[in-house]
Short mmCIF file of C-alpha atoms in Angstrom, two decimals:
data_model
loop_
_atom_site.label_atom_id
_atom_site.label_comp_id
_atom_site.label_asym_id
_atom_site.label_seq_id
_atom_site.Cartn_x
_atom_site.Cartn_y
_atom_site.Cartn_z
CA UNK A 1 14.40 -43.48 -40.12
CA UNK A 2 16.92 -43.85 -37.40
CA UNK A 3 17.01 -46.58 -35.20
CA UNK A 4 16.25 -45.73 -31.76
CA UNK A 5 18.89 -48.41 -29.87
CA UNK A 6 21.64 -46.17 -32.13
CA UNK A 7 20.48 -43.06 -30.77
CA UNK A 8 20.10 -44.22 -27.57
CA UNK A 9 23.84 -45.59 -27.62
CA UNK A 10 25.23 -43.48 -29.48
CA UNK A 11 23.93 -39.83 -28.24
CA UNK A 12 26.90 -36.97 -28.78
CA UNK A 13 27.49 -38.60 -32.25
CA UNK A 14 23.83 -38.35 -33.52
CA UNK A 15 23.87 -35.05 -32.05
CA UNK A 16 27.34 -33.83 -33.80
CA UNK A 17 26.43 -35.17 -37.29
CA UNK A 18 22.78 -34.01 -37.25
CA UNK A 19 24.82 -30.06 -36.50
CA UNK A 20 26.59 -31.41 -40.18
CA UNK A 21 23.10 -30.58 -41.35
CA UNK A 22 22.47 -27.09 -39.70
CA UNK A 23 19.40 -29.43 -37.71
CA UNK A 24 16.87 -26.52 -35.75
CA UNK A 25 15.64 -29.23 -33.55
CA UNK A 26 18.45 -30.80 -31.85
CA UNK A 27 16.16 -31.17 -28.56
CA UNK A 28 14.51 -34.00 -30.49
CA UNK A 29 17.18 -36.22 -29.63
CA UNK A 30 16.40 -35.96 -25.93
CA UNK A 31 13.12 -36.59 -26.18
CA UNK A 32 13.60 -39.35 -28.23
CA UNK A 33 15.26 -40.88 -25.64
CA UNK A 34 14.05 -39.38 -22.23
CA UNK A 35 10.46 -41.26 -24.37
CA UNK A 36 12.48 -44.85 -24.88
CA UNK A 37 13.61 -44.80 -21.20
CA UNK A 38 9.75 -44.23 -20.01
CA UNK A 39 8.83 -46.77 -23.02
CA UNK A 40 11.44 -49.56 -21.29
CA UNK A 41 10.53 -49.40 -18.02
CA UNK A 42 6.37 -49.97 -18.36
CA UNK A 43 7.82 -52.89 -20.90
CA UNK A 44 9.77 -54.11 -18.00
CA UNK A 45 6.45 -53.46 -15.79
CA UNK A 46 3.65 -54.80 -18.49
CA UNK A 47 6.16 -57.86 -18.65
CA UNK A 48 6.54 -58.86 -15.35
CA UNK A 49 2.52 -58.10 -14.35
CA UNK A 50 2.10 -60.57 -17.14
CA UNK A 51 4.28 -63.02 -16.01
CA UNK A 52 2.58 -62.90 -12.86
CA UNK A 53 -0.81 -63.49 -14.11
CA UNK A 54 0.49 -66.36 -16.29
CA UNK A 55 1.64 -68.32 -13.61
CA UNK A 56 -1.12 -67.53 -11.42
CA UNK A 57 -3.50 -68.74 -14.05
CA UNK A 58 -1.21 -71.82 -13.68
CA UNK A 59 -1.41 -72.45 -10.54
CA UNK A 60 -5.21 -71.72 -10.21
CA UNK A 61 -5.65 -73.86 -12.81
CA UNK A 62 -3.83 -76.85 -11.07
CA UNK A 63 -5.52 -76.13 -7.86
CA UNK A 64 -9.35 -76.64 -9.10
CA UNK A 65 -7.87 -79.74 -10.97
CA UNK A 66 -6.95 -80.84 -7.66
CA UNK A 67 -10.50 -80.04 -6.06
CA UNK A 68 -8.56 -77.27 -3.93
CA UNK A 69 -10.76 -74.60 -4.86
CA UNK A 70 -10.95 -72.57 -1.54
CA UNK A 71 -7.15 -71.81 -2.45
CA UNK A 72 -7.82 -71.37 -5.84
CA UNK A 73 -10.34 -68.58 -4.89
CA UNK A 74 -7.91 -66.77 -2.76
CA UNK A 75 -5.14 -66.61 -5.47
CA UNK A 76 -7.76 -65.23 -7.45
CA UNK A 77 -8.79 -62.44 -5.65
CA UNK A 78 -5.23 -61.66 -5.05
CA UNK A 79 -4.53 -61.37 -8.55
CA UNK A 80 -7.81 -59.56 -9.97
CA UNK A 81 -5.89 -56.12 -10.72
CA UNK A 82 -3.65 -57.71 -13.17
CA UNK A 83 -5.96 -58.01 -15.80
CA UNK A 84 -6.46 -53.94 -15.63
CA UNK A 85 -2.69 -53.44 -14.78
CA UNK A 86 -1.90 -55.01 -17.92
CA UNK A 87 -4.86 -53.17 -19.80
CA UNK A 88 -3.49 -49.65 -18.27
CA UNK A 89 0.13 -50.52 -18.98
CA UNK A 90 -0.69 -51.89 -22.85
CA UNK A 91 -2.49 -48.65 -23.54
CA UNK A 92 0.45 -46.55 -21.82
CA UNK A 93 3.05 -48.58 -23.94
CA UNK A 94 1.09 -48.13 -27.48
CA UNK A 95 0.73 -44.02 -26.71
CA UNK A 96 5.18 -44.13 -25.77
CA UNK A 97 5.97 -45.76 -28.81
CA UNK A 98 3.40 -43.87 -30.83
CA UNK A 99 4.39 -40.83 -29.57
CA UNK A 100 8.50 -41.96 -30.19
CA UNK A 101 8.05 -42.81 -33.57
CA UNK A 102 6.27 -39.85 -34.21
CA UNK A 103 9.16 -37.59 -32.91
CA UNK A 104 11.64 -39.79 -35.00
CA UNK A 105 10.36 -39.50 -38.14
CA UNK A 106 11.46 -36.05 -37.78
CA UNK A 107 14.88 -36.76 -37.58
CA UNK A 108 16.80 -36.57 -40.72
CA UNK A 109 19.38 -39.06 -41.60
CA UNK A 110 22.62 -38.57 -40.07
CA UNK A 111 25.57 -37.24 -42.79
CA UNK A 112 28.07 -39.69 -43.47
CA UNK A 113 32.16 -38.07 -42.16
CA UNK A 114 33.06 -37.01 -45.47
CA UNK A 115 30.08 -34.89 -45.75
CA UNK A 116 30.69 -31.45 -45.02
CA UNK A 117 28.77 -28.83 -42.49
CA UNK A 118 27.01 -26.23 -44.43
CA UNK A 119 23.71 -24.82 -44.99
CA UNK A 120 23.40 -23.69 -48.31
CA UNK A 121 24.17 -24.84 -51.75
CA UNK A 122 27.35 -22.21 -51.91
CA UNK A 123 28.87 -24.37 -49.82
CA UNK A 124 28.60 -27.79 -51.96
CA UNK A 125 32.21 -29.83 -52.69
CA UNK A 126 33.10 -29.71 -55.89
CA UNK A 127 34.82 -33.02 -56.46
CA UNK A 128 35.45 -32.79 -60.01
CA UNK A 129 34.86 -31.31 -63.45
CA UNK A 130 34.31 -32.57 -66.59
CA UNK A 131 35.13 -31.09 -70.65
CA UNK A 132 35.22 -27.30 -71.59
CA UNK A 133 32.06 -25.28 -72.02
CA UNK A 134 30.37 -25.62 -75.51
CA UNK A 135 31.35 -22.95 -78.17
CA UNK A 136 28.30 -21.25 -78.92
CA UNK A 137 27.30 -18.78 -81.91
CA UNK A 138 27.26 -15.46 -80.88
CA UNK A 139 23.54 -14.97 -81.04
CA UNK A 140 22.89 -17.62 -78.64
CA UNK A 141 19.77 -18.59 -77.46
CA UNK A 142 18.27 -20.50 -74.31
CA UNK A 143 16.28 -23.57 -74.84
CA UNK A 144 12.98 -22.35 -74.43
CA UNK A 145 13.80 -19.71 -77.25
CA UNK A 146 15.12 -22.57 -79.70
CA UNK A 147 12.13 -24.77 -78.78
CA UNK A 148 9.52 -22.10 -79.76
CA UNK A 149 12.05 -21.53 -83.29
CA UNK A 150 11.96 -24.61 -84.44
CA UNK A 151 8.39 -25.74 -82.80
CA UNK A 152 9.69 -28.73 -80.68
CA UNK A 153 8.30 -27.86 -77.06
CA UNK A 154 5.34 -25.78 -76.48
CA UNK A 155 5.30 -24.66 -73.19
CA UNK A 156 1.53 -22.13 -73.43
CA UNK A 157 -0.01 -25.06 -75.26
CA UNK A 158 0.28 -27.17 -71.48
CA UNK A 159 -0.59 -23.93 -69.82
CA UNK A 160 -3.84 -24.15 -71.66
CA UNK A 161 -4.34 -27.89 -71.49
CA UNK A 162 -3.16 -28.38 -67.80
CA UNK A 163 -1.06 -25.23 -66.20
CA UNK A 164 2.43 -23.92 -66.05
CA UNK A 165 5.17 -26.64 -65.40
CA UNK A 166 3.63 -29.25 -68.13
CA UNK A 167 5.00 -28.71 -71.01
CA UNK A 168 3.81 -30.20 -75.03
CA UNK A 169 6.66 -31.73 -76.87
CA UNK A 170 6.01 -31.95 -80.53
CA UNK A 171 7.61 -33.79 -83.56
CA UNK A 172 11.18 -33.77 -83.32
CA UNK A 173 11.36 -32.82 -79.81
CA UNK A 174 9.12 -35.61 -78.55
CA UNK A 175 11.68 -37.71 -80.93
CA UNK A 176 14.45 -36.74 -78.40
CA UNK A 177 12.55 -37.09 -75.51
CA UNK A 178 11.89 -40.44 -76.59
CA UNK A 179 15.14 -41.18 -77.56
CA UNK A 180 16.87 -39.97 -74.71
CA UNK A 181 13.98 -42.15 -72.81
CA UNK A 182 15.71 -45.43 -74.92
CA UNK A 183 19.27 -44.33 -74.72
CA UNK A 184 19.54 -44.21 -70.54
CA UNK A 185 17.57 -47.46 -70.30
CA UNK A 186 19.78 -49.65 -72.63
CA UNK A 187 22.74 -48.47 -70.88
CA UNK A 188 21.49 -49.27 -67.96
CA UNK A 189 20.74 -52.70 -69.23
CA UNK A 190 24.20 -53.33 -70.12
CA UNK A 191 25.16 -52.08 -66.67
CA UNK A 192 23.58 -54.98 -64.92
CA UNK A 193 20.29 -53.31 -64.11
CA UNK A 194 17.16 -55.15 -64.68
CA UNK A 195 14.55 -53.21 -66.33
CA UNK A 196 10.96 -53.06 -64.10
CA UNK A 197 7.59 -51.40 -64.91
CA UNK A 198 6.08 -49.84 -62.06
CA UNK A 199 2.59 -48.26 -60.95
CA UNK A 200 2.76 -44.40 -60.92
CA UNK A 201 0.84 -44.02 -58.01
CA UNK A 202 1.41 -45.36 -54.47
CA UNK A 203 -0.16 -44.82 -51.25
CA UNK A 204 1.02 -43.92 -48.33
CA UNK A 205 2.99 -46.75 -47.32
CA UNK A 206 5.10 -46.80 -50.06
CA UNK A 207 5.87 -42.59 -49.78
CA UNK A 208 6.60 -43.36 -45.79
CA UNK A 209 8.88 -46.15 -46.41
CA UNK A 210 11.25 -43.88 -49.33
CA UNK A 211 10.84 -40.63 -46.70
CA UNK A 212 8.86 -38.86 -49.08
CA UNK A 213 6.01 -39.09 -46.29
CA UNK A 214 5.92 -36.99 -44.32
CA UNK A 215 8.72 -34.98 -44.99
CA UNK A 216 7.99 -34.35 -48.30
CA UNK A 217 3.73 -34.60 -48.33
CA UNK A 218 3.12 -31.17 -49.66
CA UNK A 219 5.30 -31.72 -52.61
CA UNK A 220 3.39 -34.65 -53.81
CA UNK A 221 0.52 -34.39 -55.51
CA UNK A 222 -2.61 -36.32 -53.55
CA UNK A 223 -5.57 -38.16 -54.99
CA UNK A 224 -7.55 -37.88 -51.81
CA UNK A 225 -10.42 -39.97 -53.05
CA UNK A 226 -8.00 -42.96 -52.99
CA UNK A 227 -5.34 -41.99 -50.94
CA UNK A 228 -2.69 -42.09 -53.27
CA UNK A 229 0.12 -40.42 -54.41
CA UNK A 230 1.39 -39.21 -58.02
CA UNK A 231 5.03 -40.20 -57.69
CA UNK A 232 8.29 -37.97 -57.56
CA UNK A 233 10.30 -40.31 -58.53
CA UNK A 234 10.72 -44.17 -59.74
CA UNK A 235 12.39 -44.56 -56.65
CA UNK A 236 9.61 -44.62 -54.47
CA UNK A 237 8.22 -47.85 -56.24
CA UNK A 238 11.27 -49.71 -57.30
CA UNK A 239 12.47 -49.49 -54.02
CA UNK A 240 9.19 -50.49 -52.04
CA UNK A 241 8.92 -53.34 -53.77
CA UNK A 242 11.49 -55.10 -51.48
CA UNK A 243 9.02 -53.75 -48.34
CA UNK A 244 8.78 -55.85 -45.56
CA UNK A 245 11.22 -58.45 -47.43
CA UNK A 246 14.14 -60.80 -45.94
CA UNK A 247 16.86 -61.00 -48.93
CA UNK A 248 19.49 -63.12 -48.81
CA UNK A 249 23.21 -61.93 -48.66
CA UNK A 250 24.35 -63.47 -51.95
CA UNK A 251 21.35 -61.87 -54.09
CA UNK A 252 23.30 -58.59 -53.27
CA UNK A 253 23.58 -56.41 -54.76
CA UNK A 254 19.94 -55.90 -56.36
CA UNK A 255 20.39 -53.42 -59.43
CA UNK A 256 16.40 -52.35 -60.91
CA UNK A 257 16.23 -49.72 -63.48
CA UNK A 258 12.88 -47.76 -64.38
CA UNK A 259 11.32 -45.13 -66.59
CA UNK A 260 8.50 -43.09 -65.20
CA UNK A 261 6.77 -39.52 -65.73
CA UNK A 262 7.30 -38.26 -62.29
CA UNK A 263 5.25 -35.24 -60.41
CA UNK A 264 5.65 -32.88 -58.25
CA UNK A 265 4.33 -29.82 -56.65
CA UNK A 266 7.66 -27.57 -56.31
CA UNK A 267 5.61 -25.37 -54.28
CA UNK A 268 7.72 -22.04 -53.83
CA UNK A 269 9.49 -22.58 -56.94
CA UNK A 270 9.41 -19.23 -58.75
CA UNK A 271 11.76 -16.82 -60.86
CA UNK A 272 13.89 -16.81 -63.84
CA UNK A 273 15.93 -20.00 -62.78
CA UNK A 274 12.57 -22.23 -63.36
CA UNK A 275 11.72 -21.08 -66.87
CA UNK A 276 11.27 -23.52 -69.64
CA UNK A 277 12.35 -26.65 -68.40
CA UNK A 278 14.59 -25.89 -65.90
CA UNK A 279 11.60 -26.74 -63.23
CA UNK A 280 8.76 -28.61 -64.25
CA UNK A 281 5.39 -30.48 -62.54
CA UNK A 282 5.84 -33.25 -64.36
CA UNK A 283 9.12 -34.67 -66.11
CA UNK A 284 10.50 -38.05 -68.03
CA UNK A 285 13.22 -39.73 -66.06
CA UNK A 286 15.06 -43.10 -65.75
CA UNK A 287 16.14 -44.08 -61.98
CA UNK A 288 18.77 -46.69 -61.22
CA UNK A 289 18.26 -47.97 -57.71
CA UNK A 290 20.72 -50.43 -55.95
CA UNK A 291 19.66 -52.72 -52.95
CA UNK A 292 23.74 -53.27 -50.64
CA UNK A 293 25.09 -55.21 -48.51
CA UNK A 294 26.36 -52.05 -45.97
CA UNK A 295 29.60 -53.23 -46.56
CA UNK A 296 29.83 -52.52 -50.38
CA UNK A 297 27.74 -49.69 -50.24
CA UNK A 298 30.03 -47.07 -50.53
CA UNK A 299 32.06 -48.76 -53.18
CA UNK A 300 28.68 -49.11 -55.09
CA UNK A 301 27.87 -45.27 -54.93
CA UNK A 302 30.92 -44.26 -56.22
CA UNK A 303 30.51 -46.88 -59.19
CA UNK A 304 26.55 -45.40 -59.59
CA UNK A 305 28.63 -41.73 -59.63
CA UNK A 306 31.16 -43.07 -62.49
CA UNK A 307 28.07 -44.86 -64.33
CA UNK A 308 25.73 -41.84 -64.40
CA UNK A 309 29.05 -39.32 -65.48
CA UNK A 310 29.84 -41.86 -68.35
CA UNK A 311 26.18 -41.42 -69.51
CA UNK A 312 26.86 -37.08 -69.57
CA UNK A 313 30.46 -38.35 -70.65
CA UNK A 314 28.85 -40.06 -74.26
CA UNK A 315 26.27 -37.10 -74.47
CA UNK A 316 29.39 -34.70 -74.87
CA UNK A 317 28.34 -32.89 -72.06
CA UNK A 318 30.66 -30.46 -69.71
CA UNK A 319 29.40 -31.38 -66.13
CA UNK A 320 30.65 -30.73 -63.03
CA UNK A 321 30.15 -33.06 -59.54
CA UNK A 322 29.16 -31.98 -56.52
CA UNK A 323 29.34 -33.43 -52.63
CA UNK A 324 26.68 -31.99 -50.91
CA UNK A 325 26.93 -30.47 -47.95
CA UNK A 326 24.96 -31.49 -44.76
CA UNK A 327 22.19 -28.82 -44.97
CA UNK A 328 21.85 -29.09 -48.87
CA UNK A 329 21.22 -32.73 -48.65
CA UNK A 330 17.83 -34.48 -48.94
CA UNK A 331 16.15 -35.31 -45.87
CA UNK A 332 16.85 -39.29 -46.14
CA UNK A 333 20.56 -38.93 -47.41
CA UNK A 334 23.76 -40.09 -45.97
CA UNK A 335 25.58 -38.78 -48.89
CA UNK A 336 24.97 -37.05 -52.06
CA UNK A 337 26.94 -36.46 -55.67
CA UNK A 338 24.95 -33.92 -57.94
CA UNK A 339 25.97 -33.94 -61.40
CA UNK A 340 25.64 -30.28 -62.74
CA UNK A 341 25.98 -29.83 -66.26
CA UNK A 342 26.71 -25.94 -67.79
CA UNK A 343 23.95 -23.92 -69.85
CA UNK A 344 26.26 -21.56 -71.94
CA UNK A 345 22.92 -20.13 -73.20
CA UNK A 346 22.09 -19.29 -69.29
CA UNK A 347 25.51 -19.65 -67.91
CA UNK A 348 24.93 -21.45 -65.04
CA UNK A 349 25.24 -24.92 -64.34
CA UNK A 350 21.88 -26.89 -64.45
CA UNK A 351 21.06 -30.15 -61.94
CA UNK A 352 20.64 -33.41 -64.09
CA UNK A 353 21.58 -36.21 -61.24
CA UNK A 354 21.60 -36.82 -57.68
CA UNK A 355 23.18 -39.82 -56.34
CA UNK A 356 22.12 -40.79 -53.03
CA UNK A 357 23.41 -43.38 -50.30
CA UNK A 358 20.34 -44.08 -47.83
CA UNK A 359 22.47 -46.55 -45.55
CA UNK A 360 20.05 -47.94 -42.91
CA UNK A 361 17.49 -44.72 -43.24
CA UNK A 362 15.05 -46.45 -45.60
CA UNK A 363 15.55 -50.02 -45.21
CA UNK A 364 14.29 -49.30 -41.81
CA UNK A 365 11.15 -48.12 -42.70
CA UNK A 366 10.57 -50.34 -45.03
CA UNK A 367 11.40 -53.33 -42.80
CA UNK A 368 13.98 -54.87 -45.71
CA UNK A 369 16.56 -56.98 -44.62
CA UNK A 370 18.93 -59.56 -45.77
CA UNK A 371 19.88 -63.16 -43.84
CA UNK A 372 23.71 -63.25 -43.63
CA UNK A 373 25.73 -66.86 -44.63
CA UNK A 374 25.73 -66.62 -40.53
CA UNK A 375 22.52 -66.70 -40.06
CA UNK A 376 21.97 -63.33 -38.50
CA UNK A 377 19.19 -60.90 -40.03
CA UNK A 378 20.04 -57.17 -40.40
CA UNK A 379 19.46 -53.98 -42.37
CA UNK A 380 19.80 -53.57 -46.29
CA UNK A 381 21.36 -50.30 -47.17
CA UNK A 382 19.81 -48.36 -50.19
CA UNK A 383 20.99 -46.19 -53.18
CA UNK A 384 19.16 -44.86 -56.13
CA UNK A 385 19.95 -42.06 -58.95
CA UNK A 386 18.64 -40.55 -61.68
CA UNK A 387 19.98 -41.83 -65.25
CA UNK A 388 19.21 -39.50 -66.34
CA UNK A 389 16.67 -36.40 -65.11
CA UNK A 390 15.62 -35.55 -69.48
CA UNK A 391 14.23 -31.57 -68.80
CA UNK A 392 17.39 -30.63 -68.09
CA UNK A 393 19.21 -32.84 -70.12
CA UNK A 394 17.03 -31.42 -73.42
CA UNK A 395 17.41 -28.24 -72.55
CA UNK A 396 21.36 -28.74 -72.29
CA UNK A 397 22.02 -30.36 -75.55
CA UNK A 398 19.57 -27.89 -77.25
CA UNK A 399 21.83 -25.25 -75.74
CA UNK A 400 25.61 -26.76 -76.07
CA UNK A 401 24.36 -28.29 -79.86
CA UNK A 402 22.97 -25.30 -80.86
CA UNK A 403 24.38 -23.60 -84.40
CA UNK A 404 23.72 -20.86 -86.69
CA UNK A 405 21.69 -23.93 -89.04
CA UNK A 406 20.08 -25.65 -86.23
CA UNK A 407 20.53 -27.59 -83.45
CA UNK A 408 23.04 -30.95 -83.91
CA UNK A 409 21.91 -34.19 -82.03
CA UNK A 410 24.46 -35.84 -80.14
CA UNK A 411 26.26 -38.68 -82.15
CA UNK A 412 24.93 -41.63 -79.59
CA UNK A 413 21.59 -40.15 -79.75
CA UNK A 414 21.01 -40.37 -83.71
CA UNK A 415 20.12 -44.36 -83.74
CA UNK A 416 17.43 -43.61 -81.65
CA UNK A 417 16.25 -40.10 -83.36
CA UNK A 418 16.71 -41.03 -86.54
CA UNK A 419 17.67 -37.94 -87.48
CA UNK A 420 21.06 -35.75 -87.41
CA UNK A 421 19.72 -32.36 -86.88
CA UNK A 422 16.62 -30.05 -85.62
CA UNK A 423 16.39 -27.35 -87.98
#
């Protein structure tokens, strides 16, 4: 959430990178503040009415302790509209900033300079590639074609337990799933990250303070018994636990790492680029999520970029990276890296990572803060990634590993497997 002093001060600028995103609703920005002007002045007003009626409480006071209560009287009746004044201006005040939060919440976060104006995903920077394609047999088959073969992923057996998008993964293929599971969170371990366990539900606090709420609300899926949410992500926990905390500078950076099933919706989602497990409902993946000083936070996304391309980089994966462009980007984003890795079997490049910097968006929701060696409190900025997505990760090594006597697991993968080959 933007800060409303910033958009105040800083009006043309908001308004020029929020154009970065191909923004519809630019007249938000006006309101926004034409609402904090209004929202100021009955502050001023509520203020000063209550100053008044403080000191004329005072000063009554003092005058019946003096047995001049004739005078006392009079001041009273002079001041008996301040108690309603200050009732009518307290209600006024609550319905301006209701009403200005309400319109800010629908602001998306504002691009950082390097980010490029576009609208679609055409228009995405490609900042680097990674490796040459995989050299595949000629009668080459997509994942979901080698997972029926060789019976590690049954995708109708979830249709008939749950629906389309949950998919069974048997024997071997649960192996991998669970190795893969292992693999990302030991390298994350040896990157600093300390491992958490987190609930898979949250309520609506918690999807607010990560932007998921309520940009995001029909994507999640909703327990509306207990008002709470099926999470998209191990962000949305790992990073509310530092909600409504004061940090200090020198525990910065905070590095957390997490496994979780996440859900979601993906509501719209249809056609030949979601089969198998190119889009799912629910998915394994391990999130690394960084808590910056907004100094170093920059610095630290590029490092979270390097870290998550070293993990495709040991998988023997040929990836690409992308810079988003403004109107590709997630709603809370300042800036974005995807890491695409290519399906020879599909030629096309598949999704596998985002890499986000939140700057101030999030930690402003989520009231988290650090104390500087100064003295002076201000806001956190926030990162997180996936380490990886697995869907698309499984369905790229069964792809680029594929041969004409079964599918080869990648060499880092096989202490964790236990096995060499799927076949």
């Amino acid at each position: 959430m933007l800060q409303v002093n910033y958009i105040r001060e800083n009006r043309e600028k908001v308004l020029e990178r929020l154009s970065v995103r191909n923004f519809k609703q630019p007249e938000l920005v006006a309101q926004i503040i034409s609402i904090d002007e209004e929202r100021r002045q009955t502050q001023t007003s509520l203020d000063n009415i209550s100053a008044e009626a403080n000191a004329a409480a005072k000063q009554i006071g003092e005058l019946m302790r003096s047995g001049k209560k004739d005078e006392a009287e009079a001041i009273k009746a002079q001041t008996s509209t301040h108690k309603e004044n200050i009732k009518t201006l307290t209600e006024k005040l609550n319905d301006l900033e209701t009403n200005q939060h309400n319109l800010v919440v629908q602001l998306p976060n504002l691009p950082h300079h390097l980010v490029k104006t576009g609208a679609t995903p055409e228009e995405n920077e490609v900042v680097l590639t990674h490796g040459e394609p995989a050299q595949l047999p000629i009668e080459a088959k997509p994942h979901w074609e080698l997972a029926a073969k060789y019976d590690i992923i049954d995708f109708e057996l979830g249709v008939k337990i749950t629906g389309a998008g949950f998919p069974v993964y048997k024997g071997k293929g649960a192996r991998l799933q669970r190795a893969l599971i292992n693999f990302f969170l030991d390298h994350a371990t040896a990157a600093g990250y300390k491992e958490m366990q987190v609930p898979h539900m949250v309520n609506a606090a918690s999807g607010f303070g990560t932007g998921q709420l309520p940009d995001k609300e029909g994507q999640m899926y909703h327990s509306t018994v207990d008002d709470l949410y099926l999470i998209p992500t191990a962000e949305v926990p790992v990073t509310n636990l530092y909600r409504d905390v004061i940090l200090k500078e020198e525990e910065l950076p905070i590095k957390n790492t997490a496994y979780t099933p996440c859900f979601r919706r993906e509501a719209g989602s249809y056609g030949a680029h979601v089969r198998g497990l190119n889009r799912l409902h629910q998915f394994d993946k391990v999130e690394v999520v960084q808590i910056a000083h907004p100094d170093q936070s920059y610095e630290i996304l590029e490092g979270m970029s390097a870290y998550v391309q070293s993990l495709l980089q040991e998988l023997g994966l040929h990836y690409r990276v992308l810079r988003l462009c403004g109107g590709d980007m997630g709603f809370t984003a300042a800036m974005t890296y995807d890491m695409e890795v290519w399906s020879a079997a599909q030629q096309r490049w598949l999704e596998v990572s985002s890499v986000s910097n939140f700057e101030t968006y999030q930690s402003n929701r989520l009231k988290l803060r650090f104390k500087g060696k100064e003295g002076k409190t201000q806001l956190a900025h926030t990162l997180n990634g996936s380490a990886l997505a697995l869907p698309r990760i499984v369905a790229s090594i069964l792809e680029n590993y594929q041969t004409e006597n079964g599918i080869v697991i990648p060499e880092v993968l096989r202490k964790y497997t236990g096995f060499d080959i799927i076949d």
